[in-house]
């Protein structure tokens, strides 16, 4: 899938990639375009945009009508690679801000990262992109945990890295215990690393009973986290005592970020929290014979995360005084399995929700409701996970064998949901595409 991009002033040719069988956006004709096949079967179209789509700096400074669309940006692989900003991101945001430095449309940053505080991530993005990013525009993988009020007063074990306690409390959890605190309280539990095995034991019998588990992201010492989380689940929250028979259903587990892989500075993708979850699920099933169950799974591609982002977009538009409802969302990402799959899954959800039909699983806290938002288009860029593979390799075609499913086990695999609405080179072309689709200068 794909479409033309509104090019910059001067009519410079712009490259876009599209899937076979689909034409230009909104029935608009291609302008002086050429089409050639790539080795992957994905077609590459180079064209000169029509005269009416040309825009200059003066147009960007003119008053605009209220936007009826919002943008959801992934961060890693789209705006940055590791700690380096992708140059196309600077070009994109120069188009998104007006002469006063304000964003011209509602924007949120939806990332599956979670090992940083929300306001720190906002400051980091502000410095990298050269425009002000407010903390409430940043949606971390665990942000929707704010909705799970029934667990906020319980004693919860939290796993991950970074400012774990601060993040958990910012989400509303008032009583949290870290894996390190649990390891210190019960030193006999952590026995994999021979050098860390305690020489003497000082066992505690006053440690509070744990009532649930929060998985905020991949930890540093996987063996310790896997062992102690298992101990808590198998002992019903009393790891110092143990039980003859493991309880089932087990204690509630909330997890965020299901990405099996993610892209940083390395040439090949790195393990994500999804790999850690896969280990935990496999060990639990092997030990107990039962499936590990989640009370909530959030982060892309969970519908719950997109519902949360939709609400933030709506609130942002209301604060800016944009009275026209937001009708369409564009989700820009680099990971077919999280960004594309999630956006398409949410689009599918919107169609059924607005028709009053029974909704799909949202990843916990199912929330069926009508919405002013009518659609969500997925835009795949080639500067992250996608570019590390043969272009089009994540997009099944009748002639191509479908690759192994990298998504989470609880999300049924529909190959068609891996097909992006549009495939472009980078985030700057993605923004141009959106402006062209919406008829914006």
PDB file of C-alpha atoms in Angstrom, residues 52-314:
ATOM      1  CA  UNK A  52      -1.411  22.690  -6.142  1.00  0.00           C
ATOM      2  CA  UNK A  53       0.457  20.632  -3.514  1.00  0.00           C
ATOM      3  CA  UNK A  54       3.536  22.875  -3.613  1.00  0.00           C
ATOM      4  CA  UNK A  55       4.115  24.775  -0.402  1.00  0.00           C
ATOM      5  CA  UNK A  56       6.630  27.278   0.857  1.00  0.00           C
ATOM      6  CA  UNK A  57       7.638  28.836   4.169  1.00  0.00           C
ATOM      7  CA  UNK A  58       5.058  31.637   3.818  1.00  0.00           C
ATOM      8  CA  UNK A  59       2.261  29.080   3.529  1.00  0.00           C
ATOM      9  CA  UNK A  60       3.400  27.378   6.742  1.00  0.00           C
ATOM     10  CA  UNK A  61       3.063  30.640   8.633  1.00  0.00           C
ATOM     11  CA  UNK A  62      -0.477  31.317   7.457  1.00  0.00           C
ATOM     12  CA  UNK A  63      -3.432  30.585   9.784  1.00  0.00           C
ATOM     13  CA  UNK A  64      -4.681  27.041   9.323  1.00  0.00           C
ATOM     14  CA  UNK A  65      -8.104  25.526   9.771  1.00  0.00           C
ATOM     15  CA  UNK A  66      -8.571  23.264  12.788  1.00  0.00           C
ATOM     16  CA  UNK A  67      -6.939  19.901  12.129  1.00  0.00           C
ATOM     17  CA  UNK A  68      -9.168  16.862  11.837  1.00  0.00           C
ATOM     18  CA  UNK A  69      -6.276  14.416  12.175  1.00  0.00           C
ATOM     19  CA  UNK A  70      -3.598  13.541  14.674  1.00  0.00           C
ATOM     20  CA  UNK A  71      -0.148  11.949  14.484  1.00  0.00           C
ATOM     21  CA  UNK A  72       1.215   9.067  16.552  1.00  0.00           C
ATOM     22  CA  UNK A  73       5.006   8.867  16.305  1.00  0.00           C
ATOM     23  CA  UNK A  74       7.058   5.890  17.344  1.00  0.00           C
ATOM     24  CA  UNK A  75      10.477   7.027  18.600  1.00  0.00           C
ATOM     25  CA  UNK A  76      13.230   4.407  18.218  1.00  0.00           C
ATOM     26  CA  UNK A  77      13.957   3.764  14.554  1.00  0.00           C
ATOM     27  CA  UNK A  78      11.670   6.624  13.446  1.00  0.00           C
ATOM     28  CA  UNK A  79      12.956   9.758  15.191  1.00  0.00           C
ATOM     29  CA  UNK A  80      16.159   8.448  16.760  1.00  0.00           C
ATOM     30  CA  UNK A  81      18.598   5.545  16.514  1.00  0.00           C
ATOM     31  CA  UNK A  82      19.909   5.011  20.032  1.00  0.00           C
ATOM     32  CA  UNK A  83      20.744   8.532  21.227  1.00  0.00           C
ATOM     33  CA  UNK A  84      21.215  10.033  17.745  1.00  0.00           C
ATOM     34  CA  UNK A  85      18.425  11.934  16.055  1.00  0.00           C
ATOM     35  CA  UNK A  86      17.604  10.845  12.510  1.00  0.00           C
ATOM     36  CA  UNK A  87      18.054  13.925  10.253  1.00  0.00           C
ATOM     37  CA  UNK A  88      14.690  13.349   8.556  1.00  0.00           C
ATOM     38  CA  UNK A  89      13.009  13.879  11.936  1.00  0.00           C
ATOM     39  CA  UNK A  90      14.316  17.446  12.081  1.00  0.00           C
ATOM     40  CA  UNK A  91      12.947  18.102   8.600  1.00  0.00           C
ATOM     41  CA  UNK A  92       9.598  16.604   9.564  1.00  0.00           C
ATOM     42  CA  UNK A  93       9.170  18.711  12.680  1.00  0.00           C
ATOM     43  CA  UNK A  94      10.186  21.880  10.858  1.00  0.00           C
ATOM     44  CA  UNK A  95       6.987  21.296   8.857  1.00  0.00           C
ATOM     45  CA  UNK A  96       4.881  20.474  11.912  1.00  0.00           C
ATOM     46  CA  UNK A  97       5.496  23.666  13.892  1.00  0.00           C
ATOM     47  CA  UNK A  98       4.259  27.160  13.062  1.00  0.00           C
ATOM     48  CA  UNK A  99       6.267  30.374  13.221  1.00  0.00           C
ATOM     49  CA  UNK A 100       5.581  30.576  16.986  1.00  0.00           C
ATOM     50  CA  UNK A 101       7.069  27.133  17.533  1.00  0.00           C
ATOM     51  CA  UNK A 102       3.693  25.521  18.263  1.00  0.00           C
ATOM     52  CA  UNK A 103       2.633  22.234  16.742  1.00  0.00           C
ATOM     53  CA  UNK A 104       0.087  22.722  13.991  1.00  0.00           C
ATOM     54  CA  UNK A 105      -1.657  19.399  14.631  1.00  0.00           C
ATOM     55  CA  UNK A 106      -2.092  17.177  17.708  1.00  0.00           C
ATOM     56  CA  UNK A 107       0.922  14.924  18.175  1.00  0.00           C
ATOM     57  CA  UNK A 108       1.779  12.140  20.613  1.00  0.00           C
ATOM     58  CA  UNK A 109       4.897  10.023  20.899  1.00  0.00           C
ATOM     59  CA  UNK A 110       3.965   6.389  21.456  1.00  0.00           C
ATOM     60  CA  UNK A 111       6.930   4.266  22.437  1.00  0.00           C
ATOM     61  CA  UNK A 112       7.290   0.769  23.803  1.00  0.00           C
ATOM     62  CA  UNK A 113      10.184   1.980  25.937  1.00  0.00           C
ATOM     63  CA  UNK A 114       9.492   2.313  29.644  1.00  0.00           C
ATOM     64  CA  UNK A 115      12.802   2.641  31.465  1.00  0.00           C
ATOM     65  CA  UNK A 116      12.654   6.426  31.723  1.00  0.00           C
ATOM     66  CA  UNK A 117      10.407   8.950  33.449  1.00  0.00           C
ATOM     67  CA  UNK A 118       7.780  10.594  31.280  1.00  0.00           C
ATOM     68  CA  UNK A 119       9.004  14.148  31.866  1.00  0.00           C
ATOM     69  CA  UNK A 120      12.618  13.141  31.205  1.00  0.00           C
ATOM     70  CA  UNK A 121      11.629  11.590  27.884  1.00  0.00           C
ATOM     71  CA  UNK A 122       9.761  14.780  26.991  1.00  0.00           C
ATOM     72  CA  UNK A 123      12.861  16.853  27.760  1.00  0.00           C
ATOM     73  CA  UNK A 124      15.022  14.509  25.694  1.00  0.00           C
ATOM     74  CA  UNK A 125      12.680  14.747  22.705  1.00  0.00           C
ATOM     75  CA  UNK A 126      12.443  18.533  23.016  1.00  0.00           C
ATOM     76  CA  UNK A 127      16.224  18.826  22.828  1.00  0.00           C
ATOM     77  CA  UNK A 128      16.538  16.385  19.918  1.00  0.00           C
ATOM     78  CA  UNK A 129      13.673  17.727  17.797  1.00  0.00           C
ATOM     79  CA  UNK A 130      14.054  21.430  18.519  1.00  0.00           C
ATOM     80  CA  UNK A 131      10.432  21.935  19.590  1.00  0.00           C
ATOM     81  CA  UNK A 132       8.673  21.800  22.947  1.00  0.00           C
ATOM     82  CA  UNK A 133       7.328  18.373  23.852  1.00  0.00           C
ATOM     83  CA  UNK A 134       5.081  18.245  26.914  1.00  0.00           C
ATOM     84  CA  UNK A 135       5.230  15.218  29.237  1.00  0.00           C
ATOM     85  CA  UNK A 136       1.599  14.346  28.543  1.00  0.00           C
ATOM     86  CA  UNK A 137       2.452  13.978  24.842  1.00  0.00           C
ATOM     87  CA  UNK A 138       4.752  11.069  25.701  1.00  0.00           C
ATOM     88  CA  UNK A 139       3.039   7.688  26.010  1.00  0.00           C
ATOM     89  CA  UNK A 140       5.388   5.088  27.433  1.00  0.00           C
ATOM     90  CA  UNK A 141       4.585   1.400  27.114  1.00  0.00           C
ATOM     91  CA  UNK A 142       3.243   1.281  30.665  1.00  0.00           C
ATOM     92  CA  UNK A 143       1.261   4.571  30.618  1.00  0.00           C
ATOM     93  CA  UNK A 144      -2.145   2.798  30.307  1.00  0.00           C
ATOM     94  CA  UNK A 145      -1.496   1.144  33.681  1.00  0.00           C
ATOM     95  CA  UNK A 146      -2.941   4.354  35.116  1.00  0.00           C
ATOM     96  CA  UNK A 147      -6.324   2.866  34.172  1.00  0.00           C
ATOM     97  CA  UNK A 148      -5.915  -0.237  36.380  1.00  0.00           C
ATOM     98  CA  UNK A 149      -7.158   1.443  39.541  1.00  0.00           C
ATOM     99  CA  UNK A 150      -8.092  -1.814  41.274  1.00  0.00           C
ATOM    100  CA  UNK A 151      -4.392  -2.681  41.716  1.00  0.00           C
ATOM    101  CA  UNK A 152      -3.070   0.715  42.777  1.00  0.00           C
ATOM    102  CA  UNK A 153      -3.468  -0.005  46.508  1.00  0.00           C
ATOM    103  CA  UNK A 154      -2.063  -3.547  46.395  1.00  0.00           C
ATOM    104  CA  UNK A 155       1.463  -4.643  47.284  1.00  0.00           C
ATOM    105  CA  UNK A 156       3.061  -5.130  43.849  1.00  0.00           C
ATOM    106  CA  UNK A 157       6.412  -6.586  42.784  1.00  0.00           C
ATOM    107  CA  UNK A 158       7.897  -4.466  39.979  1.00  0.00           C
ATOM    108  CA  UNK A 159      10.433  -5.694  37.401  1.00  0.00           C
ATOM    109  CA  UNK A 160      12.407  -3.740  34.821  1.00  0.00           C
ATOM    110  CA  UNK A 161      15.193  -1.168  34.941  1.00  0.00           C
ATOM    111  CA  UNK A 162      15.633   2.564  35.305  1.00  0.00           C
ATOM    112  CA  UNK A 163      13.510   4.567  37.770  1.00  0.00           C
ATOM    113  CA  UNK A 164      11.201   1.654  38.579  1.00  0.00           C
ATOM    114  CA  UNK A 165       9.721   2.947  41.834  1.00  0.00           C
ATOM    115  CA  UNK A 166       9.213   6.471  40.491  1.00  0.00           C
ATOM    116  CA  UNK A 167       7.514   5.167  37.361  1.00  0.00           C
ATOM    117  CA  UNK A 168       5.288   2.797  39.328  1.00  0.00           C
ATOM    118  CA  UNK A 169       4.193   5.575  41.660  1.00  0.00           C
ATOM    119  CA  UNK A 170       3.598   7.943  38.763  1.00  0.00           C
ATOM    120  CA  UNK A 171       1.246   5.295  37.356  1.00  0.00           C
ATOM    121  CA  UNK A 172      -0.680   5.255  40.642  1.00  0.00           C
ATOM    122  CA  UNK A 173       0.803   2.217  42.419  1.00  0.00           C
ATOM    123  CA  UNK A 174       1.319   3.146  46.062  1.00  0.00           C
ATOM    124  CA  UNK A 175       2.965   0.012  47.475  1.00  0.00           C
ATOM    125  CA  UNK A 176       5.756  -1.429  45.351  1.00  0.00           C
ATOM    126  CA  UNK A 177       8.657  -3.795  45.982  1.00  0.00           C
ATOM    127  CA  UNK A 178      11.538  -4.152  43.532  1.00  0.00           C
ATOM    128  CA  UNK A 179      13.178  -7.449  42.600  1.00  0.00           C
ATOM    129  CA  UNK A 180      16.403  -6.218  44.228  1.00  0.00           C
ATOM    130  CA  UNK A 181      14.581  -5.514  47.495  1.00  0.00           C
ATOM    131  CA  UNK A 182      13.054  -8.982  47.368  1.00  0.00           C
ATOM    132  CA  UNK A 183      16.462 -10.551  46.643  1.00  0.00           C
ATOM    133  CA  UNK A 184      18.008  -8.799  49.641  1.00  0.00           C
ATOM    134  CA  UNK A 185      15.126  -9.856  51.888  1.00  0.00           C
ATOM    135  CA  UNK A 186      15.350 -13.496  50.722  1.00  0.00           C
ATOM    136  CA  UNK A 187      18.991 -14.062  49.710  1.00  0.00           C
ATOM    137  CA  UNK A 188      18.505 -17.820  49.355  1.00  0.00           C
ATOM    138  CA  UNK A 189      16.315 -17.248  46.286  1.00  0.00           C
ATOM    139  CA  UNK A 190      19.039 -15.869  43.980  1.00  0.00           C
ATOM    140  CA  UNK A 191      21.421 -18.754  43.330  1.00  0.00           C
ATOM    141  CA  UNK A 192      22.383 -18.692  39.631  1.00  0.00           C
ATOM    142  CA  UNK A 193      25.390 -16.367  39.893  1.00  0.00           C
ATOM    143  CA  UNK A 194      27.976 -18.222  41.995  1.00  0.00           C
ATOM    144  CA  UNK A 195      29.753 -14.993  42.887  1.00  0.00           C
ATOM    145  CA  UNK A 196      26.586 -13.459  44.308  1.00  0.00           C
ATOM    146  CA  UNK A 197      25.574 -16.424  46.433  1.00  0.00           C
ATOM    147  CA  UNK A 198      25.395 -15.218  50.057  1.00  0.00           C
ATOM    148  CA  UNK A 199      27.831 -16.604  52.591  1.00  0.00           C
ATOM    149  CA  UNK A 200      25.276 -16.356  55.385  1.00  0.00           C
ATOM    150  CA  UNK A 201      21.479 -16.171  55.516  1.00  0.00           C
ATOM    151  CA  UNK A 202      19.453 -13.600  57.424  1.00  0.00           C
ATOM    152  CA  UNK A 203      15.927 -14.638  56.600  1.00  0.00           C
ATOM    153  CA  UNK A 204      12.992 -12.315  57.206  1.00  0.00           C
ATOM    154  CA  UNK A 205       9.532 -13.229  58.343  1.00  0.00           C
ATOM    155  CA  UNK A 206       8.093  -9.712  58.351  1.00  0.00           C
ATOM    156  CA  UNK A 207       8.132  -9.086  54.593  1.00  0.00           C
ATOM    157  CA  UNK A 208       4.734  -7.987  53.235  1.00  0.00           C
ATOM    158  CA  UNK A 209       2.754 -10.482  51.179  1.00  0.00           C
ATOM    159  CA  UNK A 210       2.991  -9.621  47.484  1.00  0.00           C
ATOM    160  CA  UNK A 211      -0.383  -9.274  45.762  1.00  0.00           C
ATOM    161  CA  UNK A 212       0.577  -8.826  42.123  1.00  0.00           C
ATOM    162  CA  UNK A 213       3.391  -8.364  39.599  1.00  0.00           C
ATOM    163  CA  UNK A 214       4.155  -5.373  37.344  1.00  0.00           C
ATOM    164  CA  UNK A 215       6.478  -5.965  34.384  1.00  0.00           C
ATOM    165  CA  UNK A 216       7.571  -2.533  33.134  1.00  0.00           C
ATOM    166  CA  UNK A 217      10.314  -3.621  30.739  1.00  0.00           C
ATOM    167  CA  UNK A 218      13.306  -5.885  30.251  1.00  0.00           C
ATOM    168  CA  UNK A 219      15.488  -6.107  33.373  1.00  0.00           C
ATOM    169  CA  UNK A 220      19.281  -6.234  33.459  1.00  0.00           C
ATOM    170  CA  UNK A 221      19.767  -9.570  35.266  1.00  0.00           C
ATOM    171  CA  UNK A 222      17.258 -11.832  33.555  1.00  0.00           C
ATOM    172  CA  UNK A 223      18.079 -14.917  35.614  1.00  0.00           C
ATOM    173  CA  UNK A 224      17.362 -13.147  38.922  1.00  0.00           C
ATOM    174  CA  UNK A 225      14.146 -11.563  37.705  1.00  0.00           C
ATOM    175  CA  UNK A 226      12.855 -14.776  36.118  1.00  0.00           C
ATOM    176  CA  UNK A 227      13.606 -16.794  39.255  1.00  0.00           C
ATOM    177  CA  UNK A 228      12.070 -14.355  41.761  1.00  0.00           C
ATOM    178  CA  UNK A 229       8.974 -13.624  39.681  1.00  0.00           C
ATOM    179  CA  UNK A 230       8.410 -17.362  39.430  1.00  0.00           C
ATOM    180  CA  UNK A 231       8.920 -17.709  43.199  1.00  0.00           C
ATOM    181  CA  UNK A 232       6.259 -15.065  43.848  1.00  0.00           C
ATOM    182  CA  UNK A 233       3.754 -16.660  41.462  1.00  0.00           C
ATOM    183  CA  UNK A 234       4.345 -20.200  42.710  1.00  0.00           C
ATOM    184  CA  UNK A 235       4.128 -19.210  46.384  1.00  0.00           C
ATOM    185  CA  UNK A 236       1.076 -16.949  46.045  1.00  0.00           C
ATOM    186  CA  UNK A 237       3.135 -13.931  47.118  1.00  0.00           C
ATOM    187  CA  UNK A 238       5.030 -15.602  49.987  1.00  0.00           C
ATOM    188  CA  UNK A 239       8.424 -16.499  48.475  1.00  0.00           C
ATOM    189  CA  UNK A 240      10.007 -17.128  51.866  1.00  0.00           C
ATOM    190  CA  UNK A 241       7.632 -20.004  52.655  1.00  0.00           C
ATOM    191  CA  UNK A 242       6.614 -21.715  49.428  1.00  0.00           C
ATOM    192  CA  UNK A 243       3.574 -23.881  48.787  1.00  0.00           C
ATOM    193  CA  UNK A 244       3.136 -27.585  48.130  1.00  0.00           C
ATOM    194  CA  UNK A 245       0.893 -26.865  45.143  1.00  0.00           C
ATOM    195  CA  UNK A 246       1.180 -23.791  42.967  1.00  0.00           C
ATOM    196  CA  UNK A 247      -2.055 -21.757  42.992  1.00  0.00           C
ATOM    197  CA  UNK A 248      -3.945 -21.303  39.747  1.00  0.00           C
ATOM    198  CA  UNK A 249      -5.143 -18.831  38.669  1.00  0.00           C
ATOM    199  CA  UNK A 250      -2.007 -17.133  39.923  1.00  0.00           C
ATOM    200  CA  UNK A 251      -1.531 -13.589  41.219  1.00  0.00           C
ATOM    201  CA  UNK A 252      -2.449 -10.803  38.772  1.00  0.00           C
ATOM    202  CA  UNK A 253       0.278  -9.853  36.309  1.00  0.00           C
ATOM    203  CA  UNK A 254       0.369  -6.545  34.402  1.00  0.00           C
ATOM    204  CA  UNK A 255       2.910  -6.305  31.573  1.00  0.00           C
ATOM    205  CA  UNK A 256       3.965  -3.600  29.146  1.00  0.00           C
ATOM    206  CA  UNK A 257       6.054  -3.707  25.958  1.00  0.00           C
ATOM    207  CA  UNK A 258       5.699  -6.922  23.989  1.00  0.00           C
ATOM    208  CA  UNK A 259       8.390  -6.117  21.405  1.00  0.00           C
ATOM    209  CA  UNK A 260      10.447  -9.211  20.643  1.00  0.00           C
ATOM    210  CA  UNK A 261      13.065  -7.023  18.935  1.00  0.00           C
ATOM    211  CA  UNK A 262      13.978  -3.339  18.699  1.00  0.00           C
ATOM    212  CA  UNK A 263      16.526  -1.283  16.778  1.00  0.00           C
ATOM    213  CA  UNK A 264      19.366   0.760  18.295  1.00  0.00           C
ATOM    214  CA  UNK A 265      22.852   1.610  16.988  1.00  0.00           C
ATOM    215  CA  UNK A 266      23.697  -2.026  16.199  1.00  0.00           C
ATOM    216  CA  UNK A 267      23.238  -3.267  12.644  1.00  0.00           C
ATOM    217  CA  UNK A 268      20.960  -6.076  13.816  1.00  0.00           C
ATOM    218  CA  UNK A 269      17.869  -5.848  16.068  1.00  0.00           C
ATOM    219  CA  UNK A 270      18.234  -6.310  19.845  1.00  0.00           C
ATOM    220  CA  UNK A 271      16.120  -8.398  22.226  1.00  0.00           C
ATOM    221  CA  UNK A 272      13.174  -6.503  23.667  1.00  0.00           C
ATOM    222  CA  UNK A 273      10.875  -7.094  26.638  1.00  0.00           C
ATOM    223  CA  UNK A 274       8.864  -9.478  24.479  1.00  0.00           C
ATOM    224  CA  UNK A 275      11.826 -11.865  24.589  1.00  0.00           C
ATOM    225  CA  UNK A 276      11.846 -11.686  28.389  1.00  0.00           C
ATOM    226  CA  UNK A 277       8.084 -12.330  28.519  1.00  0.00           C
ATOM    227  CA  UNK A 278       8.550 -15.307  26.210  1.00  0.00           C
ATOM    228  CA  UNK A 279      11.106 -16.765  28.634  1.00  0.00           C
ATOM    229  CA  UNK A 280       8.833 -16.210  31.642  1.00  0.00           C
ATOM    230  CA  UNK A 281       5.790 -17.720  29.905  1.00  0.00           C
ATOM    231  CA  UNK A 282       7.748 -20.752  28.732  1.00  0.00           C
ATOM    232  CA  UNK A 283       9.264 -21.421  32.160  1.00  0.00           C
ATOM    233  CA  UNK A 284       5.889 -21.033  33.898  1.00  0.00           C
ATOM    234  CA  UNK A 285       4.201 -23.444  31.480  1.00  0.00           C
ATOM    235  CA  UNK A 286       7.064 -25.936  31.746  1.00  0.00           C
ATOM    236  CA  UNK A 287       7.041 -25.881  35.566  1.00  0.00           C
ATOM    237  CA  UNK A 288       3.281 -25.811  36.199  1.00  0.00           C
ATOM    238  CA  UNK A 289       1.679 -27.186  33.047  1.00  0.00           C
ATOM    239  CA  UNK A 290      -0.502 -24.056  32.898  1.00  0.00           C
ATOM    240  CA  UNK A 291      -0.367 -20.887  30.817  1.00  0.00           C
ATOM    241  CA  UNK A 292       0.812 -17.654  32.381  1.00  0.00           C
ATOM    242  CA  UNK A 293      -2.125 -15.242  32.323  1.00  0.00           C
ATOM    243  CA  UNK A 294      -2.076 -11.437  32.144  1.00  0.00           C
ATOM    244  CA  UNK A 295      -4.612  -9.082  33.661  1.00  0.00           C
ATOM    245  CA  UNK A 296      -3.388  -6.476  31.208  1.00  0.00           C
ATOM    246  CA  UNK A 297      -0.977  -6.357  28.256  1.00  0.00           C
ATOM    247  CA  UNK A 298      -0.132  -2.886  27.033  1.00  0.00           C
ATOM    248  CA  UNK A 299       2.227  -1.158  24.698  1.00  0.00           C
ATOM    249  CA  UNK A 300       1.940  -1.549  20.947  1.00  0.00           C
ATOM    250  CA  UNK A 301       0.178  -3.470  19.387  1.00  0.00           C
ATOM    251  CA  UNK A 302      -2.395  -3.529  22.225  1.00  0.00           C
ATOM    252  CA  UNK A 303      -5.637  -1.737  21.368  1.00  0.00           C
ATOM    253  CA  UNK A 304      -5.596  -0.383  24.913  1.00  0.00           C
ATOM    254  CA  UNK A 305      -2.503   1.694  24.099  1.00  0.00           C
ATOM    255  CA  UNK A 306      -4.120   3.180  20.996  1.00  0.00           C
ATOM    256  CA  UNK A 307      -7.293   4.012  22.920  1.00  0.00           C
ATOM    257  CA  UNK A 308      -5.118   5.784  25.473  1.00  0.00           C
ATOM    258  CA  UNK A 309      -3.284   7.674  22.709  1.00  0.00           C
ATOM    259  CA  UNK A 310      -6.598   8.619  21.100  1.00  0.00           C
ATOM    260  CA  UNK A 311      -7.765  10.176  24.381  1.00  0.00           C
ATOM    261  CA  UNK A 312      -4.513  12.138  24.738  1.00  0.00           C
ATOM    262  CA  UNK A 313      -4.843  13.423  21.146  1.00  0.00           C
ATOM    263  CA  UNK A 314      -8.434  14.529  21.828  1.00  0.00           C
TER     264      UNK A 314
END
